[in-house]
């Protein structure tokens, strides 16, 4: 907006310069303003008066023909609003036909002069130079309320077009939101389309933000070539997203889809029917494709598990992991056949790491799992762990492998179960001691804990 020099006005409210300094404004030249504030061409004297205890005002010389572009002024200047018998009022350089007063409400905290927006809109009534006057989002935000008050439709449309076309800061977006209720429906449609999602009925029940999150996760895990960087970026978006329930729903869906994909490919690889069917070369090629696809999707699944645990929304992941008896059986078949080592050597590590992350979330209390889930988790995956132990080379003494960490975690979960269940599962853990007696203090502690509990005396006649 144009800057202009303002002087404080005395209570007399005069409109011409005077020696005592009590009068109003020195405004820019009207030579290029279409008659704006030009005493020689004006037939309207408009006083802008601050609606405030401080008696501040300015007088502007304006042209009625320009003012009538505003429906407010067109009505105000029409014959039915004129006082009977009122004639022209002499003014400097011409005949002033109308003297009008317009109250201006001061906005607390606004850094600009309280009259700036009104002066800018009144100037536009004369020049119609919207592209020159609207140079920033703040210009448009300040002009729209004034243009709405004066019913200056062309100015409103120009401001809305500008706002729709340029970026906003977060503070400016709040300002746009505050203005929308004061605009007509047709005036606000373009702005609403930018800040509000289009509500479309969807059979899957996802909201628009959740649909966006789902698309981002899908891109991070499947579509984008630079997967590691995109995964880190999407992980940050998920951490910062304000609705934890939305994140939970989106991650649950992605997890279930990814888990089914892994099961499908691994099931095809482990299927005895598939192994005996077809030409040897063709069968081997298909086996490679199936196992490779299983590994790729297992990587995506592991990333999803980590995100769910990190955000403490892993209840579905833990529950589903405990129900994978068929997947566990297919993994045992796969690992007992050495062919997988040449096709997908990273599969075993992914399986153990993902299972360890799930089990660790249970032990740490990050995910509070019911007793049946804890028991099924250990019972279902302990056979897979035992098969993997026989494949992986032992670590040097004093160093822990992820397999040993999973052993310790399973033993910790077993310690949370009733005595009868822990008795059954501990006996399946004896293979943890087959390498070196010095490398299994976790197993020794687990059995000592069980025996200590088993030897406790009854409680007041209640059997332990």
mmCIF file of N, CA and C in Angstrom, residues 179-279:
data_model
loop_
_atom_site.group_PDB
_atom_site.id
_atom_site.type_symbol
_atom_site.label_atom_id
_atom_site.label_comp_id
_atom_site.label_asym_id
_atom_site.label_seq_id
_atom_site.Cartn_x
_atom_site.Cartn_y
_atom_site.Cartn_z
ATOM 1 N N UNK A 179 -11.134 -14.491 7.379
ATOM 2 C CA UNK A 179 -11.877 -13.668 6.415
ATOM 3 C C UNK A 179 -12.963 -14.447 5.686
ATOM 4 N N UNK A 180 -12.772 -15.733 5.517
ATOM 5 C CA UNK A 180 -13.681 -16.524 4.683
ATOM 6 C C UNK A 180 -15.149 -16.392 5.099
ATOM 7 N N UNK A 181 -15.487 -16.395 6.398
ATOM 8 C CA UNK A 181 -16.904 -16.263 6.757
ATOM 9 C C UNK A 181 -17.546 -14.959 6.279
ATOM 10 N N UNK A 182 -16.745 -13.950 5.992
ATOM 11 C CA UNK A 182 -17.303 -12.659 5.581
ATOM 12 C C UNK A 182 -17.417 -12.532 4.061
ATOM 13 N N UNK A 183 -16.990 -13.554 3.339
ATOM 14 C CA UNK A 183 -17.090 -13.534 1.887
ATOM 15 C C UNK A 183 -18.316 -14.312 1.437
ATOM 16 N N UNK A 184 -18.850 -13.913 0.282
ATOM 17 C CA UNK A 184 -19.939 -14.679 -0.286
ATOM 18 C C UNK A 184 -19.415 -16.029 -0.755
ATOM 19 N N UNK A 185 -20.319 -16.988 -0.902
ATOM 20 C CA UNK A 185 -19.925 -18.349 -1.253
ATOM 21 C C UNK A 185 -19.069 -18.379 -2.518
ATOM 22 N N UNK A 186 -19.534 -17.665 -3.556
ATOM 23 C CA UNK A 186 -18.802 -17.700 -4.816
ATOM 24 C C UNK A 186 -17.443 -17.014 -4.700
ATOM 25 N N UNK A 187 -17.316 -16.071 -3.766
ATOM 26 C CA UNK A 187 -16.041 -15.381 -3.573
ATOM 27 C C UNK A 187 -15.031 -16.245 -2.824
ATOM 28 N N UNK A 188 -15.520 -17.113 -1.966
ATOM 29 C CA UNK A 188 -14.619 -17.879 -1.096
ATOM 30 C C UNK A 188 -14.288 -19.265 -1.627
ATOM 31 N N UNK A 189 -14.926 -19.694 -2.722
ATOM 32 C CA UNK A 189 -14.754 -21.070 -3.175
ATOM 33 C C UNK A 189 -13.304 -21.423 -3.471
ATOM 34 N N UNK A 190 -12.594 -20.538 -4.188
ATOM 35 C CA UNK A 190 -11.206 -20.846 -4.546
ATOM 36 C C UNK A 190 -10.310 -20.938 -3.318
ATOM 37 N N UNK A 191 -10.564 -20.087 -2.322
ATOM 38 C CA UNK A 191 -9.770 -20.136 -1.097
ATOM 39 C C UNK A 191 -10.088 -21.390 -0.295
ATOM 40 N N UNK A 192 -11.378 -21.733 -0.229
ATOM 41 C CA UNK A 192 -11.774 -22.934 0.509
ATOM 42 C C UNK A 192 -11.181 -24.184 -0.121
ATOM 43 N N UNK A 193 -11.131 -24.208 -1.453
ATOM 44 C CA UNK A 193 -10.572 -25.378 -2.138
ATOM 45 C C UNK A 193 -9.108 -25.581 -1.778
ATOM 46 N N UNK A 194 -8.438 -24.494 -1.427
ATOM 47 C CA UNK A 194 -7.014 -24.579 -1.100
ATOM 48 C C UNK A 194 -6.766 -25.024 0.338
ATOM 49 N N UNK A 195 -7.644 -24.680 1.239
ATOM 50 C CA UNK A 195 -7.380 -24.948 2.657
ATOM 51 C C UNK A 195 -8.234 -26.055 3.247
ATOM 52 N N UNK A 196 -9.268 -26.500 2.517
ATOM 53 C CA UNK A 196 -10.128 -27.557 3.033
ATOM 54 C C UNK A 196 -10.153 -28.710 2.042
ATOM 55 N N UNK A 197 -10.058 -29.956 2.535
ATOM 56 C CA UNK A 197 -10.097 -31.095 1.612
ATOM 57 C C UNK A 197 -11.483 -31.282 1.027
ATOM 58 N N UNK A 198 -11.528 -31.806 -0.192
ATOM 59 C CA UNK A 198 -12.813 -32.132 -0.815
ATOM 60 C C UNK A 198 -13.309 -33.415 -0.175
ATOM 61 N N UNK A 199 -14.483 -33.365 0.420
ATOM 62 C CA UNK A 199 -15.018 -34.518 1.128
ATOM 63 C C UNK A 199 -15.726 -35.440 0.135
ATOM 64 N N UNK A 200 -15.145 -36.615 -0.064
ATOM 65 C CA UNK A 200 -15.711 -37.596 -0.973
ATOM 66 C C UNK A 200 -15.985 -38.864 -0.183
ATOM 67 N N UNK A 201 -17.156 -39.437 -0.381
ATOM 68 C CA UNK A 201 -17.488 -40.663 0.325
ATOM 69 C C UNK A 201 -16.572 -41.788 -0.149
ATOM 70 N N UNK A 202 -15.912 -42.456 0.776
ATOM 71 C CA UNK A 202 -15.004 -43.540 0.436
ATOM 72 C C UNK A 202 -15.436 -44.791 1.177
ATOM 73 N N UNK A 203 -15.414 -45.896 0.460
ATOM 74 C CA UNK A 203 -15.834 -47.147 1.078
ATOM 75 C C UNK A 203 -14.877 -47.636 2.144
ATOM 76 N N UNK A 204 -13.593 -47.232 2.078
ATOM 77 C CA UNK A 204 -12.621 -47.722 3.049
ATOM 78 C C UNK A 204 -12.641 -46.939 4.346
ATOM 79 N N UNK A 205 -13.420 -45.863 4.420
ATOM 80 C CA UNK A 205 -13.559 -45.105 5.654
ATOM 81 C C UNK A 205 -12.405 -44.196 5.981
ATOM 82 N N UNK A 206 -11.394 -44.073 5.080
ATOM 83 C CA UNK A 206 -10.242 -43.207 5.368
ATOM 84 C C UNK A 206 -10.621 -41.749 5.146
ATOM 85 N N UNK A 207 -10.144 -40.894 6.047
ATOM 86 C CA UNK A 207 -10.285 -39.459 5.836
ATOM 87 C C UNK A 207 -9.266 -39.016 4.803
ATOM 88 N N UNK A 208 -9.416 -37.792 4.314
ATOM 89 C CA UNK A 208 -8.483 -37.289 3.304
ATOM 90 C C UNK A 208 -7.050 -37.221 3.844
ATOM 91 N N UNK A 209 -6.824 -36.684 5.076
ATOM 92 C CA UNK A 209 -5.440 -36.709 5.601
ATOM 93 C C UNK A 209 -4.880 -38.118 5.734
ATOM 94 N N UNK A 210 -5.725 -39.069 6.146
ATOM 95 C CA UNK A 210 -5.246 -40.445 6.283
ATOM 96 C C UNK A 210 -4.926 -41.048 4.924
ATOM 97 N N UNK A 211 -5.710 -40.684 3.911
ATOM 98 C CA UNK A 211 -5.416 -41.150 2.563
ATOM 99 C C UNK A 211 -4.050 -40.622 2.103
ATOM 100 N N UNK A 212 -3.757 -39.370 2.446
ATOM 101 C CA UNK A 212 -2.468 -38.779 2.100
ATOM 102 C C UNK A 212 -1.339 -39.519 2.826
ATOM 103 N N UNK A 213 -1.505 -39.770 4.124
ATOM 104 C CA UNK A 213 -0.489 -40.495 4.881
ATOM 105 C C UNK A 213 -0.269 -41.886 4.302
ATOM 106 N N UNK A 214 -1.353 -42.535 3.940
ATOM 107 C CA UNK A 214 -1.245 -43.881 3.360
ATOM 108 C C UNK A 214 -0.447 -43.835 2.060
ATOM 109 N N UNK A 215 -0.707 -42.827 1.226
ATOM 110 C CA UNK A 215 0.034 -42.685 -0.018
ATOM 111 C C UNK A 215 1.512 -42.435 0.220
ATOM 112 N N UNK A 216 1.832 -41.633 1.249
ATOM 113 C CA UNK A 216 3.234 -41.364 1.576
ATOM 114 C C UNK A 216 3.953 -42.628 2.032
ATOM 115 N N UNK A 217 3.290 -43.413 2.871
ATOM 116 C CA UNK A 217 3.889 -44.662 3.349
ATOM 117 C C UNK A 217 4.099 -45.623 2.184
ATOM 118 N N UNK A 218 3.113 -45.686 1.309
ATOM 119 C CA UNK A 218 3.228 -46.573 0.156
ATOM 120 C C UNK A 218 4.398 -46.159 -0.731
ATOM 121 N N UNK A 219 4.556 -44.835 -0.938
ATOM 122 C CA UNK A 219 5.672 -44.346 -1.746
ATOM 123 C C UNK A 219 7.004 -44.648 -1.070
ATOM 124 N N UNK A 220 7.048 -44.478 0.249
ATOM 125 C CA UNK A 220 8.296 -44.697 0.981
ATOM 126 C C UNK A 220 8.729 -46.156 0.940
ATOM 127 N N UNK A 221 7.769 -47.066 0.970
ATOM 128 C CA UNK A 221 8.119 -48.483 1.071
ATOM 129 C C UNK A 221 8.132 -49.214 -0.262
ATOM 130 N N UNK A 222 7.551 -48.597 -1.301
ATOM 131 C CA UNK A 222 7.410 -49.366 -2.539
ATOM 132 C C UNK A 222 7.862 -48.630 -3.792
ATOM 133 N N UNK A 223 7.416 -47.370 -3.938
ATOM 134 C CA UNK A 223 7.472 -46.740 -5.249
ATOM 135 C C UNK A 223 8.725 -45.925 -5.511
ATOM 136 N N UNK A 224 9.247 -45.251 -4.487
ATOM 137 C CA UNK A 224 10.287 -44.254 -4.751
ATOM 138 C C UNK A 224 11.661 -44.902 -4.868
ATOM 139 N N UNK A 225 12.466 -44.468 -5.864
ATOM 140 C CA UNK A 225 13.786 -45.085 -6.035
ATOM 141 C C UNK A 225 14.751 -44.790 -4.892
ATOM 142 N N UNK A 226 14.692 -43.581 -4.322
ATOM 143 C CA UNK A 226 15.592 -43.222 -3.220
ATOM 144 C C UNK A 226 14.907 -43.552 -1.898
ATOM 145 N N UNK A 227 14.792 -44.866 -1.622
ATOM 146 C CA UNK A 227 13.922 -45.331 -0.544
ATOM 147 C C UNK A 227 14.394 -44.869 0.827
ATOM 148 N N UNK A 228 15.684 -44.943 1.117
ATOM 149 C CA UNK A 228 16.172 -44.643 2.471
ATOM 150 C C UNK A 228 15.864 -43.207 2.861
ATOM 151 N N UNK A 229 16.141 -42.256 1.979
ATOM 152 C CA UNK A 229 15.881 -40.851 2.292
ATOM 153 C C UNK A 229 14.393 -40.589 2.452
ATOM 154 N N UNK A 230 13.589 -41.154 1.566
ATOM 155 C CA UNK A 230 12.143 -40.941 1.626
ATOM 156 C C UNK A 230 11.569 -41.571 2.888
ATOM 157 N N UNK A 231 12.072 -42.728 3.273
ATOM 158 C CA UNK A 231 11.599 -43.358 4.511
ATOM 159 C C UNK A 231 11.873 -42.471 5.716
ATOM 160 N N UNK A 232 13.054 -41.862 5.761
ATOM 161 C CA UNK A 232 13.389 -40.974 6.876
ATOM 162 C C UNK A 232 12.461 -39.764 6.900
ATOM 163 N N UNK A 233 12.157 -39.228 5.725
ATOM 164 C CA UNK A 233 11.273 -38.067 5.648
ATOM 165 C C UNK A 233 9.858 -38.422 6.095
ATOM 166 N N UNK A 234 9.340 -39.548 5.607
ATOM 167 C CA UNK A 234 7.979 -39.965 5.984
ATOM 168 C C UNK A 234 7.924 -40.303 7.474
ATOM 169 N N UNK A 235 8.991 -40.894 8.008
ATOM 170 C CA UNK A 235 9.028 -41.192 9.445
ATOM 171 C C UNK A 235 8.889 -39.919 10.268
ATOM 172 N N UNK A 236 9.539 -38.847 9.831
ATOM 173 C CA UNK A 236 9.426 -37.573 10.547
ATOM 174 C C UNK A 236 8.010 -37.019 10.458
ATOM 175 N N UNK A 237 7.386 -37.110 9.280
ATOM 176 C CA UNK A 237 6.003 -36.650 9.143
ATOM 177 C C UNK A 237 5.074 -37.414 10.080
ATOM 178 N N UNK A 238 5.289 -38.708 10.193
ATOM 179 C CA UNK A 238 4.454 -39.518 11.087
ATOM 180 C C UNK A 238 4.673 -39.125 12.542
ATOM 181 N N UNK A 239 5.935 -38.868 12.910
ATOM 182 C CA UNK A 239 6.217 -38.455 14.299
ATOM 183 C C UNK A 239 5.535 -37.125 14.626
ATOM 184 N N UNK A 240 5.536 -36.214 13.670
ATOM 185 C CA UNK A 240 5.026 -34.871 13.927
ATOM 186 C C UNK A 240 3.524 -34.744 13.704
ATOM 187 N N UNK A 241 2.883 -35.785 13.161
ATOM 188 C CA UNK A 241 1.452 -35.666 12.846
ATOM 189 C C UNK A 241 0.649 -35.570 14.148
ATOM 190 N N UNK A 242 -0.295 -34.624 14.242
ATOM 191 C CA UNK A 242 -0.951 -34.367 15.528
ATOM 192 C C UNK A 242 -1.914 -35.453 16.002
ATOM 193 N N UNK A 243 -2.504 -36.215 15.086
ATOM 194 C CA UNK A 243 -3.492 -37.219 15.485
ATOM 195 C C UNK A 243 -2.842 -38.591 15.557
ATOM 196 N N UNK A 244 -2.607 -39.085 16.773
ATOM 197 C CA UNK A 244 -2.011 -40.404 16.931
ATOM 198 C C UNK A 244 -2.973 -41.498 16.470
ATOM 199 N N UNK A 245 -4.277 -41.284 16.610
ATOM 200 C CA UNK A 245 -5.242 -42.281 16.155
ATOM 201 C C UNK A 245 -5.186 -42.458 14.643
ATOM 202 N N UNK A 246 -5.034 -41.360 13.908
ATOM 203 C CA UNK A 246 -4.926 -41.455 12.448
ATOM 204 C C UNK A 246 -3.667 -42.206 12.055
ATOM 205 N N UNK A 247 -2.557 -41.888 12.725
ATOM 206 C CA UNK A 247 -1.300 -42.581 12.439
ATOM 207 C C UNK A 247 -1.446 -44.073 12.719
ATOM 208 N N UNK A 248 -2.115 -44.392 13.817
ATOM 209 C CA UNK A 248 -2.322 -45.804 14.162
ATOM 210 C C UNK A 248 -3.101 -46.524 13.061
ATOM 211 N N UNK A 249 -4.201 -45.912 12.612
ATOM 212 C CA UNK A 249 -5.028 -46.568 11.595
ATOM 213 C C UNK A 249 -4.262 -46.770 10.287
ATOM 214 N N UNK A 250 -3.515 -45.752 9.891
ATOM 215 C CA UNK A 250 -2.784 -45.835 8.627
ATOM 216 C C UNK A 250 -1.674 -46.884 8.721
ATOM 217 N N UNK A 251 -0.927 -46.886 9.805
ATOM 218 C CA UNK A 251 0.150 -47.862 9.961
ATOM 219 C C UNK A 251 -0.396 -49.280 10.113
ATOM 220 N N UNK A 252 -1.525 -49.423 10.810
ATOM 221 C CA UNK A 252 -2.143 -50.750 10.933
ATOM 222 C C UNK A 252 -2.483 -51.315 9.564
ATOM 223 N N UNK A 253 -3.094 -50.496 8.723
ATOM 224 C CA UNK A 253 -3.478 -50.961 7.402
ATOM 225 C C UNK A 253 -2.256 -51.325 6.562
ATOM 226 N N UNK A 254 -1.237 -50.458 6.603
ATOM 227 C CA UNK A 254 -0.020 -50.729 5.843
ATOM 228 C C UNK A 254 0.665 -52.000 6.351
ATOM 229 N N UNK A 255 0.682 -52.181 7.673
ATOM 230 C CA UNK A 255 1.306 -53.369 8.259
ATOM 231 C C UNK A 255 0.590 -54.640 7.805
ATOM 232 N N UNK A 256 -0.736 -54.639 7.903
ATOM 233 C CA UNK A 256 -1.502 -55.836 7.531
ATOM 234 C C UNK A 256 -1.313 -56.173 6.055
ATOM 235 N N UNK A 257 -1.301 -55.146 5.209
ATOM 236 C CA UNK A 257 -1.093 -55.380 3.781
ATOM 237 C C UNK A 257 0.295 -55.946 3.515
ATOM 238 N N UNK A 258 1.290 -55.372 4.156
ATOM 239 C CA UNK A 258 2.666 -55.830 3.957
ATOM 240 C C UNK A 258 2.862 -57.241 4.496
ATOM 241 N N UNK A 259 2.270 -57.524 5.642
ATOM 242 C CA UNK A 259 2.382 -58.865 6.213
ATOM 243 C C UNK A 259 1.760 -59.915 5.288
ATOM 244 N N UNK A 260 0.603 -59.609 4.729
ATOM 245 C CA UNK A 260 -0.038 -60.553 3.805
ATOM 246 C C UNK A 260 0.809 -60.776 2.562
ATOM 247 N N UNK A 261 1.474 -59.722 2.096
ATOM 248 C CA UNK A 261 2.324 -59.861 0.914
ATOM 249 C C UNK A 261 3.514 -60.768 1.201
ATOM 250 N N UNK A 262 4.153 -60.569 2.351
ATOM 251 C CA UNK A 262 5.281 -61.431 2.738
ATOM 252 C C UNK A 262 4.821 -62.882 2.850
ATOM 253 N N UNK A 263 3.695 -63.096 3.504
ATOM 254 C CA UNK A 263 3.174 -64.462 3.674
ATOM 255 C C UNK A 263 2.879 -65.111 2.328
ATOM 256 N N UNK A 264 2.317 -64.306 1.416
ATOM 257 C CA UNK A 264 1.955 -64.849 0.108
ATOM 258 C C UNK A 264 3.196 -65.315 -0.661
ATOM 259 N N UNK A 265 4.220 -64.469 -0.751
ATOM 260 C CA UNK A 265 5.414 -64.834 -1.508
ATOM 261 C C UNK A 265 6.186 -65.977 -0.837
ATOM 262 N N UNK A 266 6.285 -65.910 0.480
ATOM 263 C CA UNK A 266 7.026 -66.970 1.162
ATOM 264 C C UNK A 266 6.258 -68.290 1.105
ATOM 265 N N UNK A 267 4.922 -68.196 1.174
ATOM 266 C CA UNK A 267 4.105 -69.399 1.060
ATOM 267 C C UNK A 267 4.286 -70.072 -0.297
ATOM 268 N N UNK A 268 4.392 -69.269 -1.360
ATOM 269 C CA UNK A 268 4.614 -69.838 -2.697
ATOM 270 C C UNK A 268 5.986 -70.503 -2.767
ATOM 271 N N UNK A 269 6.978 -69.858 -2.156
ATOM 272 C CA UNK A 269 8.325 -70.430 -2.187
ATOM 273 C C UNK A 269 8.379 -71.755 -1.430
ATOM 274 N N UNK A 270 7.705 -71.821 -0.291
ATOM 275 C CA UNK A 270 7.779 -73.010 0.560
ATOM 276 C C UNK A 270 6.781 -74.085 0.169
ATOM 277 N N UNK A 271 5.873 -73.790 -0.745
ATOM 278 C CA UNK A 271 4.815 -74.731 -1.090
ATOM 279 C C UNK A 271 5.379 -75.969 -1.772
ATOM 280 N N UNK A 272 5.054 -77.165 -1.280
ATOM 281 C CA UNK A 272 5.533 -78.393 -1.938
ATOM 282 C C UNK A 272 4.924 -78.562 -3.323
ATOM 283 N N UNK A 273 3.704 -78.092 -3.527
ATOM 284 C CA UNK A 273 3.067 -78.203 -4.847
ATOM 285 C C UNK A 273 3.850 -77.411 -5.875
ATOM 286 N N UNK A 274 4.293 -76.228 -5.483
ATOM 287 C CA UNK A 274 5.032 -75.379 -6.412
ATOM 288 C C UNK A 274 6.399 -75.983 -6.736
ATOM 289 N N UNK A 275 6.985 -76.674 -5.766
ATOM 290 C CA UNK A 275 8.327 -77.202 -5.949
ATOM 291 C C UNK A 275 8.372 -78.368 -6.948
ATOM 292 N N UNK A 276 7.270 -79.090 -7.096
ATOM 293 C CA UNK A 276 7.300 -80.257 -7.973
ATOM 294 C C UNK A 276 6.720 -79.962 -9.345
ATOM 295 N N UNK A 277 6.109 -78.796 -9.519
ATOM 296 C CA UNK A 277 5.424 -78.488 -10.773
ATOM 297 C C UNK A 277 6.362 -77.803 -11.746
ATOM 298 N N UNK A 278 6.214 -78.132 -13.051
ATOM 299 C CA UNK A 278 6.857 -77.366 -14.103
ATOM 300 C C UNK A 278 8.296 -77.754 -14.365
ATOM 301 N N UNK A 279 8.851 -77.105 -15.398
ATOM 302 C CA UNK A 279 10.233 -77.306 -15.803
ATOM 303 C C UNK A 279 11.194 -76.840 -14.715
#
